[in-house]
Each structure stands twice: as structure tokens, then as C-alpha cells.
PDB file of C-alpha atoms in Angstrom:
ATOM      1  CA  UNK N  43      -4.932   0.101 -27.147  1.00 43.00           C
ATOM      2  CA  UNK N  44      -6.609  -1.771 -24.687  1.00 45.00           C
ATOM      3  CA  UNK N  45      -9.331  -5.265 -25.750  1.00 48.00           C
ATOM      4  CA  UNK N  46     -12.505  -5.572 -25.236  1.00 47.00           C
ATOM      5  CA  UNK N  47     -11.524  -8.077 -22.694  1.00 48.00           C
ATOM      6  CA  UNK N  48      -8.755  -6.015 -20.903  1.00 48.00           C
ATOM      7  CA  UNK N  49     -11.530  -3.460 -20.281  1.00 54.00           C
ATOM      8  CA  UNK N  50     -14.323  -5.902 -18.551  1.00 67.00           C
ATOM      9  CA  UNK N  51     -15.058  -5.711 -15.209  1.00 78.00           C
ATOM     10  CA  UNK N  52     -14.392  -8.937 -13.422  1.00 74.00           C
ATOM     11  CA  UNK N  53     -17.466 -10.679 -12.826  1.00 86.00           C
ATOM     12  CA  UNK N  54     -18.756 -11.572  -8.711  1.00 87.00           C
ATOM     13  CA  UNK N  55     -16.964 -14.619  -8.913  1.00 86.00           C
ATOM     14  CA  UNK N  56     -13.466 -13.342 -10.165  1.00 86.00           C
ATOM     15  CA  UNK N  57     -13.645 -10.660  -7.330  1.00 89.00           C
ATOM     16  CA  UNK N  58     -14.255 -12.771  -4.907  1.00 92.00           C
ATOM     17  CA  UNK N  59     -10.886 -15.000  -6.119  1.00 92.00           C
ATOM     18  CA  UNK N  60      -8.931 -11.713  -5.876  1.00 92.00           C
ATOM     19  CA  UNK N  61     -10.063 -11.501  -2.175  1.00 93.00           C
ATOM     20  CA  UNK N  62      -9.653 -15.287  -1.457  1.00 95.00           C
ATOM     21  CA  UNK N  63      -6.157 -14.539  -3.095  1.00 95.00           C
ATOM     22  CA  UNK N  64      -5.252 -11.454  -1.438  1.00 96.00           C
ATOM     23  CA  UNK N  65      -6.052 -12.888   1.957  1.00 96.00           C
ATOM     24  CA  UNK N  66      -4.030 -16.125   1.272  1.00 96.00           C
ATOM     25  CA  UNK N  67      -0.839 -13.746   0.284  1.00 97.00           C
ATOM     26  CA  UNK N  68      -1.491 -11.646   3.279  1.00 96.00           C
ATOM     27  CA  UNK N  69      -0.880 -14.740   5.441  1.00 96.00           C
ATOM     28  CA  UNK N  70       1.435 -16.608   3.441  1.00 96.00           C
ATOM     29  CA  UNK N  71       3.343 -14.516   0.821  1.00 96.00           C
ATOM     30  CA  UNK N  72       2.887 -15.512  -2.725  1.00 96.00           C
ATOM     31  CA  UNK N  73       6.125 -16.437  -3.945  1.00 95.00           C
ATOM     32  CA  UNK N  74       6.378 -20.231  -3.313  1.00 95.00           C
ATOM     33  CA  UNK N  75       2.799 -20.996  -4.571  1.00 95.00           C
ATOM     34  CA  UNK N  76       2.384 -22.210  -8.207  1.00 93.00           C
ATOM     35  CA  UNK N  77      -0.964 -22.084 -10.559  1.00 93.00           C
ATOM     36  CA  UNK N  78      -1.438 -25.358  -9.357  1.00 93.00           C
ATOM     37  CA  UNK N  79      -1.018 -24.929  -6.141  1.00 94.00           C
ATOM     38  CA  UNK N  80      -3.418 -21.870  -5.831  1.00 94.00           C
ATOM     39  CA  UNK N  81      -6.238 -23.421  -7.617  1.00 94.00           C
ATOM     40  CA  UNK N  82      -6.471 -26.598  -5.472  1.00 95.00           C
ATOM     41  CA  UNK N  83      -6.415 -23.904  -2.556  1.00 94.00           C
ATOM     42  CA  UNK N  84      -9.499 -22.072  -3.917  1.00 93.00           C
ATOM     43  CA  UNK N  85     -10.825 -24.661  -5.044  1.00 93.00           C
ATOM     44  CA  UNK N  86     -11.372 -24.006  -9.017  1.00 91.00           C
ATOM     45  CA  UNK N  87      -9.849 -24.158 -12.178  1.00 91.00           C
ATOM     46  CA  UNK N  88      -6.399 -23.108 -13.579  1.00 92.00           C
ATOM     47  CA  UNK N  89      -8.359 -21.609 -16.676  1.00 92.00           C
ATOM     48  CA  UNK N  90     -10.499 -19.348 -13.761  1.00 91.00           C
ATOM     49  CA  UNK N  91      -7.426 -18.772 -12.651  1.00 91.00           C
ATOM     50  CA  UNK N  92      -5.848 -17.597 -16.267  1.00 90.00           C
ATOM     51  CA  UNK N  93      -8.879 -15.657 -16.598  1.00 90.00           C
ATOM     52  CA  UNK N  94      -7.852 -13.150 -13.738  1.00 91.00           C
ATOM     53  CA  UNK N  95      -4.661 -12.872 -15.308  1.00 92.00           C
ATOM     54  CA  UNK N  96      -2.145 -15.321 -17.982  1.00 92.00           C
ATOM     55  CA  UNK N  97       0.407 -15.804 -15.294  1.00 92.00           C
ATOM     56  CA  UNK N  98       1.327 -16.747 -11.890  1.00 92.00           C
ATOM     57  CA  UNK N  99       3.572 -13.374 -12.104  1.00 93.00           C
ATOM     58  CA  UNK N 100       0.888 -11.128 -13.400  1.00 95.00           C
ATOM     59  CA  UNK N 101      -1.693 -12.215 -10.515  1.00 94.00           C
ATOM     60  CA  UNK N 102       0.116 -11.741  -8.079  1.00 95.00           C
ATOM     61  CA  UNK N 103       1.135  -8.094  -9.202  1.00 95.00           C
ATOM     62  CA  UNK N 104      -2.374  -7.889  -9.414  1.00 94.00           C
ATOM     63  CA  UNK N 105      -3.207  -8.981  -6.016  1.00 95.00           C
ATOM     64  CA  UNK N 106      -0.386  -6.553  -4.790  1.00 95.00           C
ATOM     65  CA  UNK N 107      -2.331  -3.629  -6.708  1.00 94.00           C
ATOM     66  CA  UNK N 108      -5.639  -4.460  -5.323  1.00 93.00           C
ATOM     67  CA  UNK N 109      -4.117  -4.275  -1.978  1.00 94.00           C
ATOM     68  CA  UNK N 110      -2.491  -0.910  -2.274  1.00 93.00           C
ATOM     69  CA  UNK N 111      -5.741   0.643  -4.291  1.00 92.00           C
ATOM     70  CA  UNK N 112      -8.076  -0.947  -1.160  1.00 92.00           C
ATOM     71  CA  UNK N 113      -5.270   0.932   0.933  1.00 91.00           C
ATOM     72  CA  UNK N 114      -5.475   4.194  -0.537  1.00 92.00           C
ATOM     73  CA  UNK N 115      -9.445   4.213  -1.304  1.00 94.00           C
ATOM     74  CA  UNK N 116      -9.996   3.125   2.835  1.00 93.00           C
ATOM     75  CA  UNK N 117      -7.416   5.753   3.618  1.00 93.00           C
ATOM     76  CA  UNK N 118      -9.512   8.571   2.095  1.00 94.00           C
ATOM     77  CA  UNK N 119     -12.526   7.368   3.230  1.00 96.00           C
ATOM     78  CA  UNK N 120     -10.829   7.391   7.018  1.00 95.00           C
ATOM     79  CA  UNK N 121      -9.438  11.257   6.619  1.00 96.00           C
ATOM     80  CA  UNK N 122     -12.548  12.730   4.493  1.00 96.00           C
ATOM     81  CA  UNK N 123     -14.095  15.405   6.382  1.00 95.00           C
ATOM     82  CA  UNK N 124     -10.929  16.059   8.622  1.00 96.00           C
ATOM     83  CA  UNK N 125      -9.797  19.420   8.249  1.00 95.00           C
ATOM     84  CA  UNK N 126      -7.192  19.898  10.776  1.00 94.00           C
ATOM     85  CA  UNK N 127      -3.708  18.692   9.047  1.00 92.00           C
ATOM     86  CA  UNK N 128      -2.547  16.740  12.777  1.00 90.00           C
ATOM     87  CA  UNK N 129      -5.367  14.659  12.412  1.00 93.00           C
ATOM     88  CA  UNK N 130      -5.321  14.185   9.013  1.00 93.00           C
ATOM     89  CA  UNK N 131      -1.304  13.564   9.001  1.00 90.00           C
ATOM     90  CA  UNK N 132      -2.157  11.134  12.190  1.00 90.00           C
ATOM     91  CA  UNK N 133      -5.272   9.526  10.842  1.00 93.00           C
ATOM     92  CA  UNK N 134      -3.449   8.788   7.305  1.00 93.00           C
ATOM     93  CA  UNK N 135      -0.372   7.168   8.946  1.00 89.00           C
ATOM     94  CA  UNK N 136      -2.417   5.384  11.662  1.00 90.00           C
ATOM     95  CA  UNK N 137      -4.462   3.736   8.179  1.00 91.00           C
ATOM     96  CA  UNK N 138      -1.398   2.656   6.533  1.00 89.00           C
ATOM     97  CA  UNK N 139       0.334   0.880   9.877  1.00 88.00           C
ATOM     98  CA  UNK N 140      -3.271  -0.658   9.791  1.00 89.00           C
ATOM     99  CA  UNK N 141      -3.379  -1.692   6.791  1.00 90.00           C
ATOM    100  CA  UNK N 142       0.273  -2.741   6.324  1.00 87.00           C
ATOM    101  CA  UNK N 143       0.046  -4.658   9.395  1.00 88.00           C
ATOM    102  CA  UNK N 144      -2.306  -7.530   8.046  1.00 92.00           C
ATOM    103  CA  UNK N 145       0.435  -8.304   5.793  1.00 90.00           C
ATOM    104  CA  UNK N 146       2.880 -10.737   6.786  1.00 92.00           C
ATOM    105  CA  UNK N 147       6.720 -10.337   6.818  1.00 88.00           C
ATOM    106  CA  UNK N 148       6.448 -13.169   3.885  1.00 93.00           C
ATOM    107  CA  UNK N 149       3.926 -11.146   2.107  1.00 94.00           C
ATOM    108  CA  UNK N 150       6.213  -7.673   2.032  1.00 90.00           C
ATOM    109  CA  UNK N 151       9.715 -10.048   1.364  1.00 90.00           C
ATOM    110  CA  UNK N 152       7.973 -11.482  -1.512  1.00 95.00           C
ATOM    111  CA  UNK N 153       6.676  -8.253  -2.823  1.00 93.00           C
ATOM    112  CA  UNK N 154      10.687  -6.716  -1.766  1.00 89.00           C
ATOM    113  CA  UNK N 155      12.215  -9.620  -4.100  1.00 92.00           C
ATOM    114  CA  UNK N 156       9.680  -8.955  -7.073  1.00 94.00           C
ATOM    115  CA  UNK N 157      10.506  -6.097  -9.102  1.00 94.00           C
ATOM    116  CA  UNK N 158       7.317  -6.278 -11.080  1.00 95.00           C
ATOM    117  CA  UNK N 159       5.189  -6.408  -7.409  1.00 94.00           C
ATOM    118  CA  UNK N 160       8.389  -3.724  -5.629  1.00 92.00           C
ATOM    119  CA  UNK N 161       7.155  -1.063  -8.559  1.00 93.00           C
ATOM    120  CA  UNK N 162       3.595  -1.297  -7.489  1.00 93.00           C
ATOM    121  CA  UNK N 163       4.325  -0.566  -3.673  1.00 90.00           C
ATOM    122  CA  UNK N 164       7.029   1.983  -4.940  1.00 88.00           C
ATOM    123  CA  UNK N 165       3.849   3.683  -6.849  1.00 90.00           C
ATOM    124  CA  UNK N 166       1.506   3.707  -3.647  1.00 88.00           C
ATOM    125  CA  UNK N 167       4.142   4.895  -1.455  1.00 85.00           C
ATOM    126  CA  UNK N 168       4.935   7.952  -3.729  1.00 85.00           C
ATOM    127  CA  UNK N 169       1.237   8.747  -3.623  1.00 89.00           C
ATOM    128  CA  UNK N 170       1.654   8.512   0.154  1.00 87.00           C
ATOM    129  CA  UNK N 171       4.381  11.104  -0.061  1.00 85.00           C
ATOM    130  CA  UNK N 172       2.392  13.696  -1.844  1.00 87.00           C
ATOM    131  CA  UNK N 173      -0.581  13.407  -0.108  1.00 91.00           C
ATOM    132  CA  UNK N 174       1.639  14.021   3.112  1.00 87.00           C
ATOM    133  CA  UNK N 175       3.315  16.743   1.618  1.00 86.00           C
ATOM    134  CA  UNK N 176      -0.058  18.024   0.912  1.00 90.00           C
ATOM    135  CA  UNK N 177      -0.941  17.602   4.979  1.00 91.00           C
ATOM    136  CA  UNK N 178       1.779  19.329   5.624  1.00 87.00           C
ATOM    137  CA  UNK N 179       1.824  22.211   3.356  1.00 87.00           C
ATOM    138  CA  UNK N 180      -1.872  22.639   4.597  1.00 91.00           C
ATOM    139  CA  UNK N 181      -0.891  22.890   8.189  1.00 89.00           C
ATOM    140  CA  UNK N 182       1.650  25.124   7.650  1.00 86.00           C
ATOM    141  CA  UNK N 183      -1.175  27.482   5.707  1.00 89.00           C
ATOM    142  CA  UNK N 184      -3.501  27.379   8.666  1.00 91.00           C
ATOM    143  CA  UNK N 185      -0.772  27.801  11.122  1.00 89.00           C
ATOM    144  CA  UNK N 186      -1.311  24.740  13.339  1.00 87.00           C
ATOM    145  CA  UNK N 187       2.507  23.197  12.259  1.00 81.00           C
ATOM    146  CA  UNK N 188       5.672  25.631  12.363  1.00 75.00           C
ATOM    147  CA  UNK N 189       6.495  27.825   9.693  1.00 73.00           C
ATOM    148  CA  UNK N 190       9.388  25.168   8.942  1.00 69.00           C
ATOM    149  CA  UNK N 191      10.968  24.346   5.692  1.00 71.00           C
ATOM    150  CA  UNK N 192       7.722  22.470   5.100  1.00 68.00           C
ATOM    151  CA  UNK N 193       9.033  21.660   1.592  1.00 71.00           C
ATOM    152  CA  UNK N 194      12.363  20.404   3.092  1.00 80.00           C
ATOM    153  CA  UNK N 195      10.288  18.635   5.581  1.00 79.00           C
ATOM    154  CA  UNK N 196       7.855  16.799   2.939  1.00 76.00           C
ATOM    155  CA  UNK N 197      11.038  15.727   0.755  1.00 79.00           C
ATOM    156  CA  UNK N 198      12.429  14.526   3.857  1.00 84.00           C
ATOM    157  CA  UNK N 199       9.085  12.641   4.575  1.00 83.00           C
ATOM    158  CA  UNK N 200       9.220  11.058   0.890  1.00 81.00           C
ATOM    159  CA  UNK N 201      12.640   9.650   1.590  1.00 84.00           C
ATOM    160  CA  UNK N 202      11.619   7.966   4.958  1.00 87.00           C
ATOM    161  CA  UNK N 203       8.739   6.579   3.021  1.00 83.00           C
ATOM    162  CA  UNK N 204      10.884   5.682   0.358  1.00 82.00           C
ATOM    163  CA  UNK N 205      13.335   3.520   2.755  1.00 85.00           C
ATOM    164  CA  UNK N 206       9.979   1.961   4.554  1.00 85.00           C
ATOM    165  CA  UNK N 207       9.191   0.784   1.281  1.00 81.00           C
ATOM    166  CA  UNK N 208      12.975  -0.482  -0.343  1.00 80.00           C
ATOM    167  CA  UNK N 209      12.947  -2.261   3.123  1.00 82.00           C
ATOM    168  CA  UNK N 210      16.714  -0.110   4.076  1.00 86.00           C
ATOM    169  CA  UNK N 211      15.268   1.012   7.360  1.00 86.00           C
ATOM    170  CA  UNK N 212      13.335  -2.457   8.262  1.00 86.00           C
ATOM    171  CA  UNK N 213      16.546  -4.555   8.146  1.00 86.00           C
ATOM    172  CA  UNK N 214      18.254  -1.608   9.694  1.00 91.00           C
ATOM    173  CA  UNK N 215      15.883  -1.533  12.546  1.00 91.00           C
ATOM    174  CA  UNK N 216      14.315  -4.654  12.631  1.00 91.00           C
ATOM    175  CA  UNK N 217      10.869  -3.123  12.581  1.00 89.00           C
ATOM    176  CA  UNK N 218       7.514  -4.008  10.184  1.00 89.00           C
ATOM    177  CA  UNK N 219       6.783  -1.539   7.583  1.00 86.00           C
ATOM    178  CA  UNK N 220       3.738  -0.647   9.468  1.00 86.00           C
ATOM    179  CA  UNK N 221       5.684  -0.123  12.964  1.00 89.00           C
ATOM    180  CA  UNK N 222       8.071   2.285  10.595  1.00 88.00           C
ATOM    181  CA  UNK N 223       4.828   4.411   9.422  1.00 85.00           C
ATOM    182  CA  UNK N 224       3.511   4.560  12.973  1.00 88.00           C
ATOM    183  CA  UNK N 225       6.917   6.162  14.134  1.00 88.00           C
ATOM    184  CA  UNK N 226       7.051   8.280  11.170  1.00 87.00           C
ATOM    185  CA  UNK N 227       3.571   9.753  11.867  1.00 85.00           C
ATOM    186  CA  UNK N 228       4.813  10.047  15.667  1.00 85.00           C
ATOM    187  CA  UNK N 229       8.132  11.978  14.461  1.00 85.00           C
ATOM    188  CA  UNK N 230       5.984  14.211  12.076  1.00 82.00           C
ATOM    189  CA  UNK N 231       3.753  15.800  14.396  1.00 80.00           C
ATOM    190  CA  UNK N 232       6.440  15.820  17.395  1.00 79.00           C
ATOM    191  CA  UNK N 233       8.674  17.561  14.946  1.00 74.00           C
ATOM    192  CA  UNK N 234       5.989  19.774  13.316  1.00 74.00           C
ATOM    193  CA  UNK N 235       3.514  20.853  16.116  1.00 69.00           C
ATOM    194  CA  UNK N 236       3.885  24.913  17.582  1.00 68.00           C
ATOM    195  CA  UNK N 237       3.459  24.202  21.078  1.00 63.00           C
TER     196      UNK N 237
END
């Protein structure tokens, strides 16, 4: 069961710390940065600090969630209304490169070497998965993608995602996570479209 304080909303001021935060871990990674080094950078207090969360660990796995739930609430806004399952599928991926590219390669090792921070991406790329599988399932219905193995074809889908997100096809490739879902999204509709 949850407190009374787990359940309060942060206030305009914490908010704006998790932005401040999430924008210095975008450019920098998070890692290598202690309490005390992150409160002389935004300027305030360890205890505001403690208030977001009670350690340096448990921010920044809450800085990596409020990235991915930004990601996936921008990422429906960007496909709602699209009803064609090309655009959607191309539209979706197109958000996450986006959005995964104002991460830095520091930002994505540190969340790679973080188990607590790995789970959270793991999560958001699952839910990436199925709402691709959903795309594609949807085209197949309406007849704009092949009558494929769409099932094969989403599992398929959910293991690329899966080795964007371990970081097995990065190092493999030497590409970002966001160049990765930009090819993916380019292999998808090659691979799916009738004509």
C-alpha cells in the first residue's frame, strides 16, 4: 500500500527538476554524477533533491521513466487520427528515432549498465512491440500489407526491438538506437507493403 506521500503529485518546482534533470542526462548520462554533484548543477538542495526520490539510484530510474512515458504519450499524440497502418507503422518509428536521438550514447550506456534503469527501457520497448504488432495486424485486416505471417512478422519485430534495446545489434552495427528504429521502420514497410 502506497503513502500519502508516494501518491502526491510533485509540485511546479519538483517537475521542473525532473526536466532540468532529464535534459542534463540526455546530454551527459547520469552515471558519474553524485547527489552532490547534481544539486550544485541545479542549483538547490540535496533534501529537494531527496524529495524527488531517497537516492541517487532511484532518480535516475525515475528520470529514465519520465523519458520513456514523455516518449510514448508524444508518440500517440503524433499517430492519433492516422488510420492507415503504413503511416501509422512509419509515423510511430519515425517518433521513437526522434525521440531516442536526443539521448546521448552516454545517456543509453548508462541506462545499458543499470539494471534497475535497463528494466524500464525493457518495459517501453515491449509496449513498442505490441503496439506494432497491433499496426501490423491492422494492416493486414484492411489489406494495405500482405497477407503474411503477420504474427510471425510482429514476433519477429519484438525481437529486433528487443536487441535495439539490450544494445546486441548497436555494438554489432555500430549504429544509435534511434538509427536502428529508423531502419526497422524502413525494413517493415519494404517487407510488408503489396505493391
Amino acid at each position: 500500500m502506497s503513502t500519502p506521500e508516494a501518491r502526491r503529485r510533485p509540485t511546479a518546482r519538483q517537475q521542473a527538476l525532473l526536466r532540468e534533470l532529464e535534459t542534463l542526462f540526455l546530454a551527459e548520462g547520469f552515471a558519474g554524477f553524485t547527489l552532490d554533484d547534481l544539486a550544485a548543477r541545479l542549483r538547490c538542495s540535496k533534501s529537494t533533491l531527496y524529495a524527488l526520490a531517497p537516492s541517487k539510484e532511484q532518480l535516475a530510474v525515475k528520470v529514465v521513466a519520465h523519458f520513456f512515458r514523455d516518449a510514448a504519450e508524444r508518440l500517440e499524440k503524433r499517430i492519433a487520427g492516422i488510420e492507415d497502418a503504413r503511416e501509422l507503422i512509419g509515423e510511430y518509428l519515425s517518433g521513437v528515432s526522434e525521440h531516442l536521438n536526443r539521448a546521448s550514447p552516454e545517456f543509453m550506456a548508462d541506462i545499458a549498465a543499470f539494471a534497475p534503469a535497463r528494466d524500464t527501457y525493457q518495459l517501453n520497448s515491449r509496449a513498442a512491440a505490441r503496439r506494432i504488432r497491433a499496426f501490423i495486424d491492422k494492416g493486414v485486416a484492411d489489406g494495405v500489407f500482405r497477407d503474411v505471417h503477420a504474427r510471425l512478422v510482429a514476433e519477429m519485430t519484438g525481437l529486433i526491438i528487443e536487441g535495439i534495446q539490450t544494445g546486441v545489434l548497436g555494438r554489432r552495427t555500430d549504429v544509435s538506437d534511434a538509427e536502428a528504429f529508423t531502419a526497422l521502420g524502413e525494413l517493415l514497410l519494404g517487407g510488408l507493403d503489396k505493391n
